[in-house]
Short mmCIF file of C-alpha atoms in Angstrom, two decimals:
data_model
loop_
_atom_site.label_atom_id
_atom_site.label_comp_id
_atom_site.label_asym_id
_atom_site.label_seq_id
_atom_site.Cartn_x
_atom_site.Cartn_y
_atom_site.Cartn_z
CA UNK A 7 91.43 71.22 108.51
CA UNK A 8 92.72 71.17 104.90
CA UNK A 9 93.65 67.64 103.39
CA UNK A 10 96.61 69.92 101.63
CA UNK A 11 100.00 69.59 103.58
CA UNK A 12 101.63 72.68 103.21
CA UNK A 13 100.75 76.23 104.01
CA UNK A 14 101.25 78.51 101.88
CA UNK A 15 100.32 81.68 104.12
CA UNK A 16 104.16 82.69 104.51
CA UNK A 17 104.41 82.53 100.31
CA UNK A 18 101.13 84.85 99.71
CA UNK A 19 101.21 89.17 101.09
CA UNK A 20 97.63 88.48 101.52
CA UNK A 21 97.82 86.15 104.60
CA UNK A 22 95.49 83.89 103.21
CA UNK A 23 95.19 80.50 104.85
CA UNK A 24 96.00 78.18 101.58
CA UNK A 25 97.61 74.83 101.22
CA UNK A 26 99.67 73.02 98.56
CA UNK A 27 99.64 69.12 98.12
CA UNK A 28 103.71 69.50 97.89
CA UNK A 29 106.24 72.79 99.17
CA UNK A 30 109.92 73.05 97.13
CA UNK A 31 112.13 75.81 98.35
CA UNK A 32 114.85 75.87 95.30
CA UNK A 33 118.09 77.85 95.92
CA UNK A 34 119.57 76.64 92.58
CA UNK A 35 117.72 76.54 89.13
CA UNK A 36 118.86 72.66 89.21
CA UNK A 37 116.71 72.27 91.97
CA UNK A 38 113.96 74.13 90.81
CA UNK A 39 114.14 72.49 87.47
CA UNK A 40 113.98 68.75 89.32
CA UNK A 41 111.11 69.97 91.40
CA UNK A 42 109.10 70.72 88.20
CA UNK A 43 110.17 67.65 86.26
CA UNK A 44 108.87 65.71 89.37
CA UNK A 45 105.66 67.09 89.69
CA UNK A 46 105.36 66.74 85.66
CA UNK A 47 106.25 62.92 86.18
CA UNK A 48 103.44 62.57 88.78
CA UNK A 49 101.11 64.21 86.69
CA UNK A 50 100.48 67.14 88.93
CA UNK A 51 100.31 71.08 88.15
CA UNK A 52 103.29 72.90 89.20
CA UNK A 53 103.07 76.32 90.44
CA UNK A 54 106.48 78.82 91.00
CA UNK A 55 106.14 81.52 93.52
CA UNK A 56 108.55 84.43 94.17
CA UNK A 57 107.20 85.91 97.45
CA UNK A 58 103.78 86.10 96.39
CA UNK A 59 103.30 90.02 96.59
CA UNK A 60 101.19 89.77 93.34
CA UNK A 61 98.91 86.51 93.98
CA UNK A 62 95.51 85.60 95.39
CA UNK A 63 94.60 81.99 96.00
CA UNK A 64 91.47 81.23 95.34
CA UNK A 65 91.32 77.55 96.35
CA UNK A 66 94.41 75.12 97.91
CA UNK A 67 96.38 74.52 95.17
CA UNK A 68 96.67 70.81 93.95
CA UNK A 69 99.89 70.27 92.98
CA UNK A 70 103.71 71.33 94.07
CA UNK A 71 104.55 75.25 94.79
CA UNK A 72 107.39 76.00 94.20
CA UNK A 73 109.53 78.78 95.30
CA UNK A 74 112.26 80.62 93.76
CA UNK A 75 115.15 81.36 96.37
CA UNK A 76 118.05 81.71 93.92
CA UNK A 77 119.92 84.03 95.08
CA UNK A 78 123.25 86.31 94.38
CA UNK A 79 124.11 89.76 92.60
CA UNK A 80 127.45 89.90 90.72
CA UNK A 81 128.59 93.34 89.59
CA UNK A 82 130.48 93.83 86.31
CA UNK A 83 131.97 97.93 85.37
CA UNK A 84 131.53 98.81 81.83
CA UNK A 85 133.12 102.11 79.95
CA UNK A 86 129.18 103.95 80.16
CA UNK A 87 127.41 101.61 82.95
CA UNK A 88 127.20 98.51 85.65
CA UNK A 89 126.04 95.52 84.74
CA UNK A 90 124.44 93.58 86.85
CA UNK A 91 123.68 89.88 87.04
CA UNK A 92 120.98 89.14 89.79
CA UNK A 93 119.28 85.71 90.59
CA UNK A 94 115.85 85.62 90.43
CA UNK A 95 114.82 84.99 93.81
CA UNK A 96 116.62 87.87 95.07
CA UNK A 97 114.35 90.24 97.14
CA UNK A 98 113.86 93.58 94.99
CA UNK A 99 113.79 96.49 97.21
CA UNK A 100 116.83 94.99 99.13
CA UNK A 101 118.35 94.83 95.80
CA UNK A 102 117.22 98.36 95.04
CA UNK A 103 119.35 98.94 98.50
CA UNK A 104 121.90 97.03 96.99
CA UNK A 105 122.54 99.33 94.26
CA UNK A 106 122.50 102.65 96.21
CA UNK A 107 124.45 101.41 98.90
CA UNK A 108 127.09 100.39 96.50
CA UNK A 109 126.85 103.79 94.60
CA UNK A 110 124.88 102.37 91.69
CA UNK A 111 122.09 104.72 91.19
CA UNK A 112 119.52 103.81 88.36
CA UNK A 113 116.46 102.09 90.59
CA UNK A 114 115.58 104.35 93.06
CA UNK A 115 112.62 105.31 91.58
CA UNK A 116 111.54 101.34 92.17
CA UNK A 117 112.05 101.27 95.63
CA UNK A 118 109.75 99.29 98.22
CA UNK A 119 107.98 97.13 94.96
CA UNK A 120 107.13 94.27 96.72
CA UNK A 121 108.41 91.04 95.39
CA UNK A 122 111.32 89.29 93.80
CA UNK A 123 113.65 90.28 91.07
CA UNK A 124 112.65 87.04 89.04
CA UNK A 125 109.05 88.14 89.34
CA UNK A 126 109.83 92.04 87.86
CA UNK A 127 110.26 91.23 83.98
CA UNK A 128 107.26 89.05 84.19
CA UNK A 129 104.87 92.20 85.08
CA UNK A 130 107.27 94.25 83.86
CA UNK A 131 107.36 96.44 87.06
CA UNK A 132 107.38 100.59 87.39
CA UNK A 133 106.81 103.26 89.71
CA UNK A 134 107.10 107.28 89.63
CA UNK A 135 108.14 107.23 86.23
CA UNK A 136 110.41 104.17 85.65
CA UNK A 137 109.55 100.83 84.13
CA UNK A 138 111.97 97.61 84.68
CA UNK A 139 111.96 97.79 80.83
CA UNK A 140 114.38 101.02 80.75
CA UNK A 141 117.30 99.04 83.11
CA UNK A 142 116.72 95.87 81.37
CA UNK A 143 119.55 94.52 79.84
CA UNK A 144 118.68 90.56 79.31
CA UNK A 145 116.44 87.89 81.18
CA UNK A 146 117.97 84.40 81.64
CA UNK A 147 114.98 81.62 81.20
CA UNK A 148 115.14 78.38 81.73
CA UNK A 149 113.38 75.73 80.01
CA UNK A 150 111.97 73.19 82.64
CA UNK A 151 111.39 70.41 80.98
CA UNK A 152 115.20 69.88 79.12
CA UNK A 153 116.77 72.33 81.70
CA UNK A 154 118.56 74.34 78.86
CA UNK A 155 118.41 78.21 80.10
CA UNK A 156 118.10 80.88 77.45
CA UNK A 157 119.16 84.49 77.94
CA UNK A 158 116.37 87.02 75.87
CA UNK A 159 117.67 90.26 74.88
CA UNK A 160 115.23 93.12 76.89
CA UNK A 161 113.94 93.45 73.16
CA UNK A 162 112.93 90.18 73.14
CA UNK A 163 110.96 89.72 76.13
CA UNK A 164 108.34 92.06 74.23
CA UNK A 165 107.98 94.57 77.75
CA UNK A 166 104.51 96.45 77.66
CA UNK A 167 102.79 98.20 80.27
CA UNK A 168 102.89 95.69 83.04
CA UNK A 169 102.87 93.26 80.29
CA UNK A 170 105.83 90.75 78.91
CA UNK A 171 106.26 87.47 77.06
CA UNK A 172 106.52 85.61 80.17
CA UNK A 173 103.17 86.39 80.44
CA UNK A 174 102.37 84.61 77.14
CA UNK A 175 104.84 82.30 75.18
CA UNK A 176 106.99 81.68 77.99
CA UNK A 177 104.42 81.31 80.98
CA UNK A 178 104.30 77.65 80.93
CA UNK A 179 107.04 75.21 81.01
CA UNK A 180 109.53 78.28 82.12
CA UNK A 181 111.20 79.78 85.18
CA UNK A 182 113.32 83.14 85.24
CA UNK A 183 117.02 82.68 87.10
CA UNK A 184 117.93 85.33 86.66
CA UNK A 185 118.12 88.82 85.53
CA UNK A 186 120.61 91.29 83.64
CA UNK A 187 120.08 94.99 84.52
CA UNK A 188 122.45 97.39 82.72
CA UNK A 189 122.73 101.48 84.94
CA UNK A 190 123.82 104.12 83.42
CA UNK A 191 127.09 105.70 84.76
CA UNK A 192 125.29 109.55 83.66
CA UNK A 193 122.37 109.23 86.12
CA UNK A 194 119.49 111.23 85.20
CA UNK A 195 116.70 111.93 87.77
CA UNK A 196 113.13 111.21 86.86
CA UNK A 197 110.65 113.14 88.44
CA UNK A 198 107.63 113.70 86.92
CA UNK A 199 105.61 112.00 89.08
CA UNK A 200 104.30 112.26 92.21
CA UNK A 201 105.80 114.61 95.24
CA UNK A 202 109.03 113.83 92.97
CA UNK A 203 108.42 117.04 91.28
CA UNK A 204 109.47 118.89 93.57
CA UNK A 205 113.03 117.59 94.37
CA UNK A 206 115.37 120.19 92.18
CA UNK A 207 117.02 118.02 89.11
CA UNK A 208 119.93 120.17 89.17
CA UNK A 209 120.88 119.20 92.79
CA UNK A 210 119.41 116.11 93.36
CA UNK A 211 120.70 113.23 94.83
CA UNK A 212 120.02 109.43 94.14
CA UNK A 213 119.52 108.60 97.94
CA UNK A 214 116.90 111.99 98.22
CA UNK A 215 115.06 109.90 95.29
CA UNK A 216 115.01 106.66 97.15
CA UNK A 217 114.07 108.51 100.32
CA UNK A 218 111.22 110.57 98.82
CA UNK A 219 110.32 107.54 96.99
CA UNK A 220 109.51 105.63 100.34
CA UNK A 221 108.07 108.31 102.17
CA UNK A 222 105.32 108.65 99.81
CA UNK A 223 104.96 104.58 99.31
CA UNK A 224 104.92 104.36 103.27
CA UNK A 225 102.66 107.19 103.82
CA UNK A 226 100.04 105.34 100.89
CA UNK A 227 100.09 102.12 100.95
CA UNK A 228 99.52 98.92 103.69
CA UNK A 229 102.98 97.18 104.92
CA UNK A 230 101.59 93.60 104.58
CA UNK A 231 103.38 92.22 107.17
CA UNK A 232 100.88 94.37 109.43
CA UNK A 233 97.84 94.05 106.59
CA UNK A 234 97.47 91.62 104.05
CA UNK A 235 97.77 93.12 100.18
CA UNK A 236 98.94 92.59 96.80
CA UNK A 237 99.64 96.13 96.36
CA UNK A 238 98.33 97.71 93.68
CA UNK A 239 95.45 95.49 92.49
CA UNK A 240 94.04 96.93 89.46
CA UNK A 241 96.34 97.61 86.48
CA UNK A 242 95.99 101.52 85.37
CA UNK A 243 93.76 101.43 82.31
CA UNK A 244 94.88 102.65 78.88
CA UNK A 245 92.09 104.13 76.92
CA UNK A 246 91.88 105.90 73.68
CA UNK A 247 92.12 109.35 73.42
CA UNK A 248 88.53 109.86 72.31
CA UNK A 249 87.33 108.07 76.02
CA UNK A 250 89.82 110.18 77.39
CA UNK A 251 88.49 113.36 75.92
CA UNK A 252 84.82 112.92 76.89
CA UNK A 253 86.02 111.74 80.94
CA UNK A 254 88.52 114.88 80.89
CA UNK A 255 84.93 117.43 79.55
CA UNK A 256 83.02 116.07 82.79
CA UNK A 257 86.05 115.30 85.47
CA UNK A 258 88.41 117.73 84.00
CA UNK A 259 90.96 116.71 87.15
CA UNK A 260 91.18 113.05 86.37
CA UNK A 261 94.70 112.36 85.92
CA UNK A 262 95.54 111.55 82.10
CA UNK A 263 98.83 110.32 80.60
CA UNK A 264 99.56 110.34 77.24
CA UNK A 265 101.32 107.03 76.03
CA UNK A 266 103.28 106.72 72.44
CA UNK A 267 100.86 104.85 70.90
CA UNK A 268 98.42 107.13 71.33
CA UNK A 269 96.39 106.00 73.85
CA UNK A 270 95.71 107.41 77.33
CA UNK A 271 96.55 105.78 80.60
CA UNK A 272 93.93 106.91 83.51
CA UNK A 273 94.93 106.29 87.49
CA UNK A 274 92.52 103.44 88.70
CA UNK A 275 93.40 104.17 92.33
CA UNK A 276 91.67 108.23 91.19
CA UNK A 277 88.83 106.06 89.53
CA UNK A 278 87.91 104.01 92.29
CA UNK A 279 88.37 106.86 94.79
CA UNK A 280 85.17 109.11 92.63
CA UNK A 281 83.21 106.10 93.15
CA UNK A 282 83.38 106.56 96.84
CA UNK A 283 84.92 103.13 97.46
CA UNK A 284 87.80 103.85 100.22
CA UNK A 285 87.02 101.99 103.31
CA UNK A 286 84.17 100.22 101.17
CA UNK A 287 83.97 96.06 102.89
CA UNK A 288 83.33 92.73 101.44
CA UNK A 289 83.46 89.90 104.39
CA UNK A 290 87.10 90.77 105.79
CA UNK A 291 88.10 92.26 103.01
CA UNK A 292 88.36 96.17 102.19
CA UNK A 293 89.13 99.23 100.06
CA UNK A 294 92.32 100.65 101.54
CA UNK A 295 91.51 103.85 103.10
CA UNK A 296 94.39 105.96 102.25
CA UNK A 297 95.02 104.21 98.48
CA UNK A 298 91.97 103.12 96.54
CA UNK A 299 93.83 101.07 94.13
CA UNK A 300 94.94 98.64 97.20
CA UNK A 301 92.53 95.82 98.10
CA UNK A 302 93.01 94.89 101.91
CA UNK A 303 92.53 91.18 104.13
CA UNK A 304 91.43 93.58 106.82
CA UNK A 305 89.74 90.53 108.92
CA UNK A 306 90.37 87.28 108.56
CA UNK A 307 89.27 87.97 104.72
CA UNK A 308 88.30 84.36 102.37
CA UNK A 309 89.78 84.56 98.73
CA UNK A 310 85.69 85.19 98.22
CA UNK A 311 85.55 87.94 100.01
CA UNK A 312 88.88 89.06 97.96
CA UNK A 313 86.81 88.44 94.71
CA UNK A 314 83.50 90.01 95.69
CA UNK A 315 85.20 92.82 96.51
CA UNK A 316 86.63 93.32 92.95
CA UNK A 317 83.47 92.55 91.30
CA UNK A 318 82.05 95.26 93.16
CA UNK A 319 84.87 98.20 92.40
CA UNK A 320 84.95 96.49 88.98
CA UNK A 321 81.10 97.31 88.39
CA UNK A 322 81.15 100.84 89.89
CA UNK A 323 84.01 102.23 87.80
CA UNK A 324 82.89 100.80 84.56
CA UNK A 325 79.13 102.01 85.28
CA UNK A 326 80.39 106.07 86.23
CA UNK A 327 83.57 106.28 83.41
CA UNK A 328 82.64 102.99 81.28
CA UNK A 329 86.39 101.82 82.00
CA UNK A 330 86.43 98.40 83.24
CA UNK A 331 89.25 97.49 85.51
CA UNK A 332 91.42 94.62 84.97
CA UNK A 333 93.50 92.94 88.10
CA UNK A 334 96.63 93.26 88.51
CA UNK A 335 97.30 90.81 90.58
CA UNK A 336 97.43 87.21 89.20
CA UNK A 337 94.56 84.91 90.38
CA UNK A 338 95.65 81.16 91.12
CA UNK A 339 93.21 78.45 91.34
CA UNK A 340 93.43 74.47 92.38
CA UNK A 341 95.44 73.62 89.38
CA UNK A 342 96.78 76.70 87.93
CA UNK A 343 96.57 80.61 87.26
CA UNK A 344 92.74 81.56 86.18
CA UNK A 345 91.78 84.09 84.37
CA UNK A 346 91.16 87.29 86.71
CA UNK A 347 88.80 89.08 84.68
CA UNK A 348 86.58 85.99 84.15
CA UNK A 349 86.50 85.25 87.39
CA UNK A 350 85.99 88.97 88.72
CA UNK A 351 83.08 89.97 85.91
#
């Protein structure tokens, strides 16, 4: 029996039996903000979840979790787009429903990403094509230990590939309420990826998107209500064009995509699959059979089976392609987030 008080199973898509000293469900950022100053006053680490679709705890967590229900969407019309205002602990596909339902098209292409909308600009979310950076339109932050919320342009919150500034200047002492997100009235389909490609642009509809978008989510990955995951849990690695030439001469179908800087992005889930890992077991935890990039609690699965697991996948790629994986998915220790590719290497 854990000396912690609070579970924190229902906070983490992993199932994983954790505890936290103290449990804060904040449906205002006053709230939240008090919970934090409290914890800061007791001299114990503080740690806000969203729904916890992109965490693994590795130990009980020391300190006060605290978990961002702010809720509400408020829709404003402009003369070219919607603007939308959207607190932060709003769940994102429902808000991806939201949208179509209310004949805002813009996110489809984002459907089912687990999580909440306060949690997207942080990892700077994207799927089949679309990043949160392209319907960003401003972040509201606040500042937890004076309270004061600031509202960062999209070009401010520095958006790279599943990368932001709320990953580095404004990870500690700050909590997103909310976010801005700015549609286009002159929708444009994106379908370059996936079985989108063969939807016809000219015809098209956003719902069709949305619909084909879930199908081939649902068909891929784990619902982790039924089976604990993080989704994806390996970030797709961006290599330079010279690595990407010499994997392309000896695995000429390895997926490549060309990014602006000139780099190459590789699929990790493609990676992991020529390494003959699907269905491959740590403990209780597991390869996902269907989707190789998706780590599994398939029984009962410790946090050390979790990590063993990535260690392994992590070695086998970079031995075969000499690409080494990084996680994803954010690793949280007694006292704080951890470094995940320390911890995995």
């Amino acid at each position: 029996m854990s000396s912690q008080q609070h579970s924190l199973k229902p906070f983490n898509t992993f199932n994983l039996d954790a505890f936290a000293k103290n449990l804060v469900v904040a449906t205002t950022p006053e709230m939240l903000c008090t919970a934090w100053q409290e914890s800061q006053r007791l001299q114990q680490p503080a740690l806000l979840i969203g729904e916890g679709s992109n965490i693994l705890f590795l130990q009980d967590f020391q300190g006060t979790a605290i978990v961002n229900r702010i809720e509400g969407i408020v829709v404003k019309e402009g003369a070219e787009a919607w603007h939308l205002h959207v607190g932060a602990g709003e769940n994102w596909h429902r808000l991806v429903t939201y949208t179509l339902e209310n004949a805002l098209p813009g996110l489809e292409n984002m459907a089912m990403i687990p999580g909440c909308t306060g949690s997207a600009p942080i990892q700077n979310i994207g799927a089949y094509g679309v990043e949160l950076k392209d319907v960003c339109e401003y972040v509201d932050v606040m500042h937890l230990a004076t309270g004061k919320i600031e509202r960062l342009t999209a070009q401010a919150c520095e958006f790279g590939y599943r990368d932001s500034i709320f990953k580095h200047r404004y990870q500690h002492g700050y909590a997103i309420v909310a976010v801005g997100l700015i549609l286009n009235k002159k929708w444009q389909p994106i379908l370059s990826y996936g079985d989108l490609n063969q939807l016809a642009p000219e015809t098209v509809t956003p719902r069709q998107v949305f619909d084909a978008v879930c199908e081939m989510r649902r068909s891929k990955l784990p619902d982790p209500a039924e089976t604990g995951n993080a989704g994806s849990f390996f970030k797709n690695p961006v290599i330079t064009a010279e690595q990407a030439k010499v994997i392309a001469e000896v695995w000429p179908d390895a997926p490549r995509y060309p990014q602006a800087d000139g780099g190459v992005k590789l699929a990790a889930g493609w990676l992991i699959d020529r390494c003959d890992l699907k269905g491959y077991a740590v403990g209780g935890a597991a390869v996902h059979q269907r989707q190789a990039l998706v780590l599994i609690n398939k029984d009962r699965a410790t946090s050390d089976d979790i990590v063993a697991l990535a260690h392994e996948v992590r070695q086998r790629v970079g031995e075969k392609f000499n690409v080494w994986l990084e996680p994803e998915v954010r690793f949280i220790g007694a006292k704080g987030e951890q470094d995940a590719v320390g911890v995995i290497a």
